[in-house]
PDB file of C-alpha atoms in Angstrom:
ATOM      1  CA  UNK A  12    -155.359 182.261  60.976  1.00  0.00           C
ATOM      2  CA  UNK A  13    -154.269 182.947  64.593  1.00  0.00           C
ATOM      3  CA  UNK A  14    -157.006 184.273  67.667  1.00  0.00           C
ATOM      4  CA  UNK A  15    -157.256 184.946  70.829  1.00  0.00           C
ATOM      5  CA  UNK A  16    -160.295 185.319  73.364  1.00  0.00           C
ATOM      6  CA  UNK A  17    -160.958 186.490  76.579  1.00  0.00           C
ATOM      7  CA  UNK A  18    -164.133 185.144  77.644  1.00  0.00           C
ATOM      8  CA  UNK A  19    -165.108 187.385  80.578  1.00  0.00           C
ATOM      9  CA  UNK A  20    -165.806 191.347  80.021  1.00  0.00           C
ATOM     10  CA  UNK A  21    -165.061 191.674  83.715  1.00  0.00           C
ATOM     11  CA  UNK A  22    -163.556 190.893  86.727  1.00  0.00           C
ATOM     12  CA  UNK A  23    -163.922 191.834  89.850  1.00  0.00           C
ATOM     13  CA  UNK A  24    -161.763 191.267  93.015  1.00  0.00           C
ATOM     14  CA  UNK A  25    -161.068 192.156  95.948  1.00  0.00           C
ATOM     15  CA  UNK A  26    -157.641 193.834  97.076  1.00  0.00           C
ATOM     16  CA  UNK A  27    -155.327 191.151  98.571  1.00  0.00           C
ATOM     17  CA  UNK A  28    -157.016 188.485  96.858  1.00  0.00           C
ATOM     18  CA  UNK A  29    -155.494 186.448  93.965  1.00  0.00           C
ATOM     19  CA  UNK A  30    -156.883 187.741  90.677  1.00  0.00           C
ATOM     20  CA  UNK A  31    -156.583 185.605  86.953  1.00  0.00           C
ATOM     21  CA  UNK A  32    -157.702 186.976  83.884  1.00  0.00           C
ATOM     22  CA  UNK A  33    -158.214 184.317  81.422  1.00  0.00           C
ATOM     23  CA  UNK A  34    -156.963 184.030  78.012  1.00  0.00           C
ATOM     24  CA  UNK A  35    -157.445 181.215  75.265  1.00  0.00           C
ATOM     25  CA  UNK A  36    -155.510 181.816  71.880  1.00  0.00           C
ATOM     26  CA  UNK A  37    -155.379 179.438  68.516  1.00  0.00           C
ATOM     27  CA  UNK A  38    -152.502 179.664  66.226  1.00  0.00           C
ATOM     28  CA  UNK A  39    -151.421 177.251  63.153  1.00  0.00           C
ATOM     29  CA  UNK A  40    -147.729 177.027  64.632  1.00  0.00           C
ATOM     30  CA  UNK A  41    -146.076 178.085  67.571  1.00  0.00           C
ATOM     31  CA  UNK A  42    -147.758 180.610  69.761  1.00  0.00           C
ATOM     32  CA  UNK A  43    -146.029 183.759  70.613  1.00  0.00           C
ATOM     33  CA  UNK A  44    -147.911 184.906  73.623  1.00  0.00           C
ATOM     34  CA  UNK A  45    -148.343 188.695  75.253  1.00  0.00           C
ATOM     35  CA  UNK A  46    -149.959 190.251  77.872  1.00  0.00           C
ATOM     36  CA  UNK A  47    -150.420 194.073  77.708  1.00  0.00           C
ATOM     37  CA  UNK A  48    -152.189 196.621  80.309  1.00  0.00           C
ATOM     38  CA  UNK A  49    -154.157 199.723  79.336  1.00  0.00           C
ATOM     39  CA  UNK A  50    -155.019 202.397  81.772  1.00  0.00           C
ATOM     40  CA  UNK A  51    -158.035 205.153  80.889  1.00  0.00           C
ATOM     41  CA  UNK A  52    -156.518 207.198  77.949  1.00  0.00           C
ATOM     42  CA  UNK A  53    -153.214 205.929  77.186  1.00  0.00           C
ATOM     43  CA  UNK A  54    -151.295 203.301  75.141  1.00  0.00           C
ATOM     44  CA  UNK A  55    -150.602 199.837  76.063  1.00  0.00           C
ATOM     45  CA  UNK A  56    -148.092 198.658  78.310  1.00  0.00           C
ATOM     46  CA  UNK A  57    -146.413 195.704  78.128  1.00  0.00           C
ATOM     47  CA  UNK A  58    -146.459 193.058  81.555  1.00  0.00           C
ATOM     48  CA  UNK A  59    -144.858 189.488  79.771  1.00  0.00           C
ATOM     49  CA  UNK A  60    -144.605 187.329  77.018  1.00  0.00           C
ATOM     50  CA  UNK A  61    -144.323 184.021  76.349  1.00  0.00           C
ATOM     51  CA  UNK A  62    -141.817 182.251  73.497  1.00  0.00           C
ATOM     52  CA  UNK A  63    -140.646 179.385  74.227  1.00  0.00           C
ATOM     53  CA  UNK A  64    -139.047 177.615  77.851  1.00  0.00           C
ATOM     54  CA  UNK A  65    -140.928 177.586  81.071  1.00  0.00           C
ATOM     55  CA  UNK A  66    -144.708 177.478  80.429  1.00  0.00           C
ATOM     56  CA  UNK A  67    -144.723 179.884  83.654  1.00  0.00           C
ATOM     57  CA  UNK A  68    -143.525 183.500  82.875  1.00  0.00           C
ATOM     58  CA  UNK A  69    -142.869 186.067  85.098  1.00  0.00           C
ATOM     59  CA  UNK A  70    -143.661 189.551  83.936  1.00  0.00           C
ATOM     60  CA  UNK A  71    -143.858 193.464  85.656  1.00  0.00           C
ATOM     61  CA  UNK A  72    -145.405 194.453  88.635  1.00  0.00           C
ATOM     62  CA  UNK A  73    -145.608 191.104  90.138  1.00  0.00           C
ATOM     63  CA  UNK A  74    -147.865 189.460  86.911  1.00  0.00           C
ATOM     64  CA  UNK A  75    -147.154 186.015  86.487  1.00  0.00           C
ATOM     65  CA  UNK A  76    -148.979 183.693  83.469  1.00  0.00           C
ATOM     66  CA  UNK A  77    -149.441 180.054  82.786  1.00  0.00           C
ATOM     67  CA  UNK A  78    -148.741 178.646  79.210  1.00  0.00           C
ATOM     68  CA  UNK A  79    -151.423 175.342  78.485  1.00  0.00           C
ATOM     69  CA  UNK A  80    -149.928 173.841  75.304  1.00  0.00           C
ATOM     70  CA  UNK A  81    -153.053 171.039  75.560  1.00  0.00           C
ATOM     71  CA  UNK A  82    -155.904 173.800  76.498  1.00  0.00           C
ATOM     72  CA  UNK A  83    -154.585 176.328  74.115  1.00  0.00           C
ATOM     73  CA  UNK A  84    -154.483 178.953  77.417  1.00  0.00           C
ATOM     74  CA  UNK A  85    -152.436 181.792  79.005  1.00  0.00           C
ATOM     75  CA  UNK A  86    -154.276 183.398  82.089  1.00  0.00           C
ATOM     76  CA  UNK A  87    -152.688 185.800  83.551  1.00  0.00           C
ATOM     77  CA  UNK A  88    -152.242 185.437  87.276  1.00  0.00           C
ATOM     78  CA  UNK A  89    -151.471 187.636  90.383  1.00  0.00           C
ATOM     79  CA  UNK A  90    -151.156 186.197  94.094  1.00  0.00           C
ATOM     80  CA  UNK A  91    -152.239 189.146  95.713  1.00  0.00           C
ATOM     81  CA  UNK A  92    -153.985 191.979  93.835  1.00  0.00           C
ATOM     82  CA  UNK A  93    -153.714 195.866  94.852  1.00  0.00           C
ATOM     83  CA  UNK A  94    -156.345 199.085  93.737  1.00  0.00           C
ATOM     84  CA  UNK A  95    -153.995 200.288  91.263  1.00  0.00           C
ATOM     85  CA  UNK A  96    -154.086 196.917  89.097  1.00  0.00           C
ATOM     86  CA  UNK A  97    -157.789 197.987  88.178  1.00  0.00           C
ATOM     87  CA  UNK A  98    -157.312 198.724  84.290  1.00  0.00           C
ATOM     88  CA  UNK A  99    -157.970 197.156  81.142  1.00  0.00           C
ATOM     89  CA  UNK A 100    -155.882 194.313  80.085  1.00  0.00           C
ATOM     90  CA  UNK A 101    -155.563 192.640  76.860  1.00  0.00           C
ATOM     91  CA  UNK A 102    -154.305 188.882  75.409  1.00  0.00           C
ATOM     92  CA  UNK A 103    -152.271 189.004  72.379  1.00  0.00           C
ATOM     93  CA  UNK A 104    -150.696 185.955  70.124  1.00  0.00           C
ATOM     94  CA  UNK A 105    -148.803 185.333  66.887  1.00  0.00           C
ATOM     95  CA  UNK A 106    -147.571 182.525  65.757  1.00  0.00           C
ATOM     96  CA  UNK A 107    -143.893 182.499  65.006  1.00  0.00           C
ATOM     97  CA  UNK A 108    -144.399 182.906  60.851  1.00  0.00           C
ATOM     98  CA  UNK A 109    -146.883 186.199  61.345  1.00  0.00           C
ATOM     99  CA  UNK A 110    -145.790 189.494  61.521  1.00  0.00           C
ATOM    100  CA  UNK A 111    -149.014 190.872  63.365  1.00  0.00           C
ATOM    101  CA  UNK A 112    -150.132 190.581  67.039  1.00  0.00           C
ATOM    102  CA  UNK A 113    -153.467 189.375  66.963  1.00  0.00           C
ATOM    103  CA  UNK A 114    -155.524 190.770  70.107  1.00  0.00           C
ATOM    104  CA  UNK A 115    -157.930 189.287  72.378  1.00  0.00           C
ATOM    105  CA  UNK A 116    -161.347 191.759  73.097  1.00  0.00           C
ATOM    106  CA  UNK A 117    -159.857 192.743  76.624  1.00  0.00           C
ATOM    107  CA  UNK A 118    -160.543 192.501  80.283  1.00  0.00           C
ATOM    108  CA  UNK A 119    -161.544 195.192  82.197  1.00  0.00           C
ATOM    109  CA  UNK A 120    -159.863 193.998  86.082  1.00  0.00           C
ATOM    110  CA  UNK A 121    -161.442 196.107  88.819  1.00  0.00           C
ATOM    111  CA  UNK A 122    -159.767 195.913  92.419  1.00  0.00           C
ATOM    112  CA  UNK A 123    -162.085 196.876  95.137  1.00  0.00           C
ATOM    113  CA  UNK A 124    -160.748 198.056  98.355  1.00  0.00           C
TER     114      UNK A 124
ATOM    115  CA  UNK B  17    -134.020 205.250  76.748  1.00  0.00           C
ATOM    116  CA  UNK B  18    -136.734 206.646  75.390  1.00  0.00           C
ATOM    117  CA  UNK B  19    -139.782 204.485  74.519  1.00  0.00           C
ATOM    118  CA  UNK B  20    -142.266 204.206  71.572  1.00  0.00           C
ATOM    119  CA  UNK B  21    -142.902 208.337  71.081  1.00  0.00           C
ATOM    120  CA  UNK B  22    -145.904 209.205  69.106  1.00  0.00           C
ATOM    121  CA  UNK B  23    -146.971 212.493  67.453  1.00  0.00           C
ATOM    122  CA  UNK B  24    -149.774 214.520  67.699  1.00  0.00           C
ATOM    123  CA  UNK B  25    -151.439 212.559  70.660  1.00  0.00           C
ATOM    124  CA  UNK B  26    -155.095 214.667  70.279  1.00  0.00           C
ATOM    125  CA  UNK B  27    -156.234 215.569  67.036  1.00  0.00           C
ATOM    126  CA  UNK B  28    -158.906 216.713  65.264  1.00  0.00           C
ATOM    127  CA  UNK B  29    -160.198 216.760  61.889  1.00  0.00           C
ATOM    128  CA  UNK B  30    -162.736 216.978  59.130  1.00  0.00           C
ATOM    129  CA  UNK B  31    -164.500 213.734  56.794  1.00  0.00           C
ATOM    130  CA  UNK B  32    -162.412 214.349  53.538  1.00  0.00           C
ATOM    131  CA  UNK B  33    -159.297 215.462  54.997  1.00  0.00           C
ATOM    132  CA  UNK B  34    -156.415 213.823  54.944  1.00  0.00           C
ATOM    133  CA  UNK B  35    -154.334 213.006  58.071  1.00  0.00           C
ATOM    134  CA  UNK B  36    -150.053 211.829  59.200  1.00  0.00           C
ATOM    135  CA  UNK B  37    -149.370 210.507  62.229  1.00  0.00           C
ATOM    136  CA  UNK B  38    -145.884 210.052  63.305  1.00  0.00           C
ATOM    137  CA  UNK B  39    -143.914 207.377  65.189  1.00  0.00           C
ATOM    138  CA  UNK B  40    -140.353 206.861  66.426  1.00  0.00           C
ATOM    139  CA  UNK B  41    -139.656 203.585  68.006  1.00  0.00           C
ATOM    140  CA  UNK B  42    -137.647 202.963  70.662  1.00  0.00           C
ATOM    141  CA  UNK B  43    -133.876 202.949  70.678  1.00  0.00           C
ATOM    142  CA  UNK B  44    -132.384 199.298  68.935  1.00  0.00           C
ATOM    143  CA  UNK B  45    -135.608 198.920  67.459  1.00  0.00           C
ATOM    144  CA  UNK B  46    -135.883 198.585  63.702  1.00  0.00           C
ATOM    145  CA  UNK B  47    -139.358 197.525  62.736  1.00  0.00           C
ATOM    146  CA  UNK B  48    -142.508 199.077  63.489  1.00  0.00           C
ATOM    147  CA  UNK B  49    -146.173 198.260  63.229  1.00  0.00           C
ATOM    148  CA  UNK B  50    -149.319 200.402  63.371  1.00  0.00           C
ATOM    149  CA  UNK B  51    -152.907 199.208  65.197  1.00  0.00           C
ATOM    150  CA  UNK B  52    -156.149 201.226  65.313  1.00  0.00           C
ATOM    151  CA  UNK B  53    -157.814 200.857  68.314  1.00  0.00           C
ATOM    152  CA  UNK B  54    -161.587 201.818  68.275  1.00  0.00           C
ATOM    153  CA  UNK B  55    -163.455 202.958  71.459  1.00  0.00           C
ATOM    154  CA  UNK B  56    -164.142 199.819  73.228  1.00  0.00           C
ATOM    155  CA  UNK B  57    -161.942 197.071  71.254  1.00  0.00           C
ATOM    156  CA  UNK B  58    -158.559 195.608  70.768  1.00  0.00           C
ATOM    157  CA  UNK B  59    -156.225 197.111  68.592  1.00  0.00           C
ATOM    158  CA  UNK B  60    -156.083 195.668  65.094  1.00  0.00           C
ATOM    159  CA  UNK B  61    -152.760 195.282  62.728  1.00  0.00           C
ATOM    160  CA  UNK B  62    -152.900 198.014  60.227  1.00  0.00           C
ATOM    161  CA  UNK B  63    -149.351 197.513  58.550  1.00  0.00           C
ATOM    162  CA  UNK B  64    -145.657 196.854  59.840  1.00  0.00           C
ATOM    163  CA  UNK B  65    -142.622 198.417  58.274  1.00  0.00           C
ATOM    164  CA  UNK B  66    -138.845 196.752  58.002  1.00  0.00           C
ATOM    165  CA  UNK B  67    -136.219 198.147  56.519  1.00  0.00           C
ATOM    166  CA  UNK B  68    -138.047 200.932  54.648  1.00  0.00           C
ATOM    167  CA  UNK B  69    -140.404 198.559  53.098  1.00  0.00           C
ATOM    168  CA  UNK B  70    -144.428 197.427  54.246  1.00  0.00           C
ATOM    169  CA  UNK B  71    -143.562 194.058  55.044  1.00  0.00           C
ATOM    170  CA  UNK B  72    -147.254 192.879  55.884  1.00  0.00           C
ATOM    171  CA  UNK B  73    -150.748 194.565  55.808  1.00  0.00           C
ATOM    172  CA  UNK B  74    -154.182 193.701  57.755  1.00  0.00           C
ATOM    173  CA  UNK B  75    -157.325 194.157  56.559  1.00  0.00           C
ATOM    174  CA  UNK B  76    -157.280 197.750  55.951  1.00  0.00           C
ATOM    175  CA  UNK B  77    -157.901 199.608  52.589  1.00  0.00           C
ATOM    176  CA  UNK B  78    -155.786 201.846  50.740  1.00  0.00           C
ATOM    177  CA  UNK B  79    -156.524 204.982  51.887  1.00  0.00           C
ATOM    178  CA  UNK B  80    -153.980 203.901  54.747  1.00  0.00           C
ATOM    179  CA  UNK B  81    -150.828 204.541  54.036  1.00  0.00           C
ATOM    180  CA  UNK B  82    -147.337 204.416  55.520  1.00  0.00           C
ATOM    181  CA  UNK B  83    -143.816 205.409  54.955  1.00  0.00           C
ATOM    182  CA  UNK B  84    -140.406 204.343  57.338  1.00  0.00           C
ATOM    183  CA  UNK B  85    -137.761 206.614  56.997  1.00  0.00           C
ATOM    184  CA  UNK B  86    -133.848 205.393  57.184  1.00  0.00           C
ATOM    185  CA  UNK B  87    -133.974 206.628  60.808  1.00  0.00           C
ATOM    186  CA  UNK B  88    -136.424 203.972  61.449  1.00  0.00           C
ATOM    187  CA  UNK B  89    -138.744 206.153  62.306  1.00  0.00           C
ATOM    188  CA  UNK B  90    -142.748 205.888  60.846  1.00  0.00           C
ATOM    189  CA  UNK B  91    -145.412 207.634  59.404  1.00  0.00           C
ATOM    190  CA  UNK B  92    -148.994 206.721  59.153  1.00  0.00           C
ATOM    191  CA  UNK B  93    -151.081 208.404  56.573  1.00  0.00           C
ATOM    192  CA  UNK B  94    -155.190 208.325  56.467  1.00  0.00           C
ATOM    193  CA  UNK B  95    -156.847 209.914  52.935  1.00  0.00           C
ATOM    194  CA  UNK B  96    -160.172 210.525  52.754  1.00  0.00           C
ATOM    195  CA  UNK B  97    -161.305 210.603  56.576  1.00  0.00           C
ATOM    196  CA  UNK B  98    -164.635 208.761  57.106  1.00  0.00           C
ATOM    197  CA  UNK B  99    -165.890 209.152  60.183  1.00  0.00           C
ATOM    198  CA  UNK B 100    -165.564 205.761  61.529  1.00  0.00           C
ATOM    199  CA  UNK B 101    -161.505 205.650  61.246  1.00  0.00           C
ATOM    200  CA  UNK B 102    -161.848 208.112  64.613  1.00  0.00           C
ATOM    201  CA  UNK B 103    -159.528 205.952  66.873  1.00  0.00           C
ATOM    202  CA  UNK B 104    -156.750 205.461  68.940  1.00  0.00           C
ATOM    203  CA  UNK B 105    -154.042 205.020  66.437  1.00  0.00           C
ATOM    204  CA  UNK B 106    -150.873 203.053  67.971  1.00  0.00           C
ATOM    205  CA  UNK B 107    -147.393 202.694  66.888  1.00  0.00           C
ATOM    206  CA  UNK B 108    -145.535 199.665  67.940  1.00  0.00           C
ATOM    207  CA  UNK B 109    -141.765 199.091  67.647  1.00  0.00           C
ATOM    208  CA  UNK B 110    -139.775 195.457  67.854  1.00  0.00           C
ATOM    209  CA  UNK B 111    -136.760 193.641  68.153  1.00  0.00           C
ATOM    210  CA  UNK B 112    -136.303 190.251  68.353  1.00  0.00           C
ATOM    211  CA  UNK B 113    -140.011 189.548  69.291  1.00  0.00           C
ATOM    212  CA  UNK B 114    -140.254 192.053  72.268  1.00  0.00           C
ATOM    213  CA  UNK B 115    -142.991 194.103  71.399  1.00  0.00           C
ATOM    214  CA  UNK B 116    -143.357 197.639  73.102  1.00  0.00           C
ATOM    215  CA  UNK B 117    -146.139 200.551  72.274  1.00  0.00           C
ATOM    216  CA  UNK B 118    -146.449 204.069  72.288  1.00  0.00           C
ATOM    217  CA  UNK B 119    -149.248 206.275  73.693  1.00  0.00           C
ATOM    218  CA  UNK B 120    -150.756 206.907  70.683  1.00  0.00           C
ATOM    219  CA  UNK B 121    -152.411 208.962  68.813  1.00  0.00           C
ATOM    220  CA  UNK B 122    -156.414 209.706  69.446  1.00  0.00           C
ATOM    221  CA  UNK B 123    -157.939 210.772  66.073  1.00  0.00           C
ATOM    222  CA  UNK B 124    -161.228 212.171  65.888  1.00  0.00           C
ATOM    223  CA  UNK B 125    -163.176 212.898  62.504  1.00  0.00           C
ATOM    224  CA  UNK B 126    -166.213 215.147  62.623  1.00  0.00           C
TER     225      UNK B 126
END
């Protein structure tokens, strides 16, 4: 069985400050690991994934995120956050054998100005 | 290049009715996947199609349904409406583990 959880509801920062939004997964092989964004209404977008190679990906609209192999963790990470990065964002894995994405409960990121 | 495209993106419709969504994944992609997203979750695997053939299945029951036609376009099918399958339904398409989604489809049984 693979899953994934987010452990905070919310997060709040402020604009121009570094932002993470924390991700833990489990998986009985390999972890495929995905970050998607969801703004009010609409689908989900994709920022980065993670396969295999550098445990630090680079993704869209400056999104970065850490692969832990020994904490079983993928936060995603932003140096410098703006207003229009408030959405809701979600953690997704699979390990290499599944054919589903298994999602994480979301994040809803609010940038104040 | 078009992305994931998803038809109707409102609907609306009565408990016993039957509804199809439709899907067309983006260009190069040949296998696509359906979630339903409730109000205030994460999306949860409904069924992926390769090929022309359901190649896996969550934990959904048989009143969904899905077809992919040689175009490898999608449709989802939903018998017998109850009121808790009203949803963001999304379509998903995938090559070579990049996984991109449409806008979906909001459903709403009354």
């Amino acid at each position: 069985a693979q899953s994934v959880a987010q452990p905070e509801d919310q997060v709040n920062v402020a604009e121009g400050n570094p932002l993470t939004v924390k991700c833990t997964y489990s998986v009985s092989g390999n972890p495929y690991l995905f970050w998607y964004v969801q703004y009010p209404n609409r689908g989900l977008q994709f920022l980065l994934k993670y396969i295999t190679g550098d445990n630090l990906v680079k993704g869209s609209y400056g999104f970065e995120a850490e692969f832990n192999k020994s904490q079983t963790s993928f936060h995603l990470k932003k140096p410098s956050a703006l207003v229009s990065d408030s959405a809701l964002y979600f953690c997704a894995v699979r390990d290499g054998s599944a054919r589903q994405l298994t999602f994480g409960s979301g994040t809803q990121l609010t940038v104040l100005p | 290049d078009a992305g994931v495209t998803q038809s109707p993106t409102h609907l609306i419709k009565t408990r016993g009715q039957q509804v199809t969504l439709r899907c067309s994944p983006k260009s190069g992609h040949d296998t696509v996947s359906w979630y339903q997203q409730a109000l205030g979750q994460g999306p949860q695997f409904i069924f992926q199609y390769y090929e022309e053939e359901e190649r896996q299945r969550g934990n959904f029951p048989d009143r969904f349904s899905g077809h992919q036609f040689p175009n490898y376009s999608s449709e989802l099918n939903v018998n017998a409406l109850l009121l808790g399958d009203s949803a963001l339904y999304l379509c998903a398409s995938s090559f070579r583990n990049t996984i991109y989604f449409g806008e979906g489809s909001w459903l709403t049984v009354v």
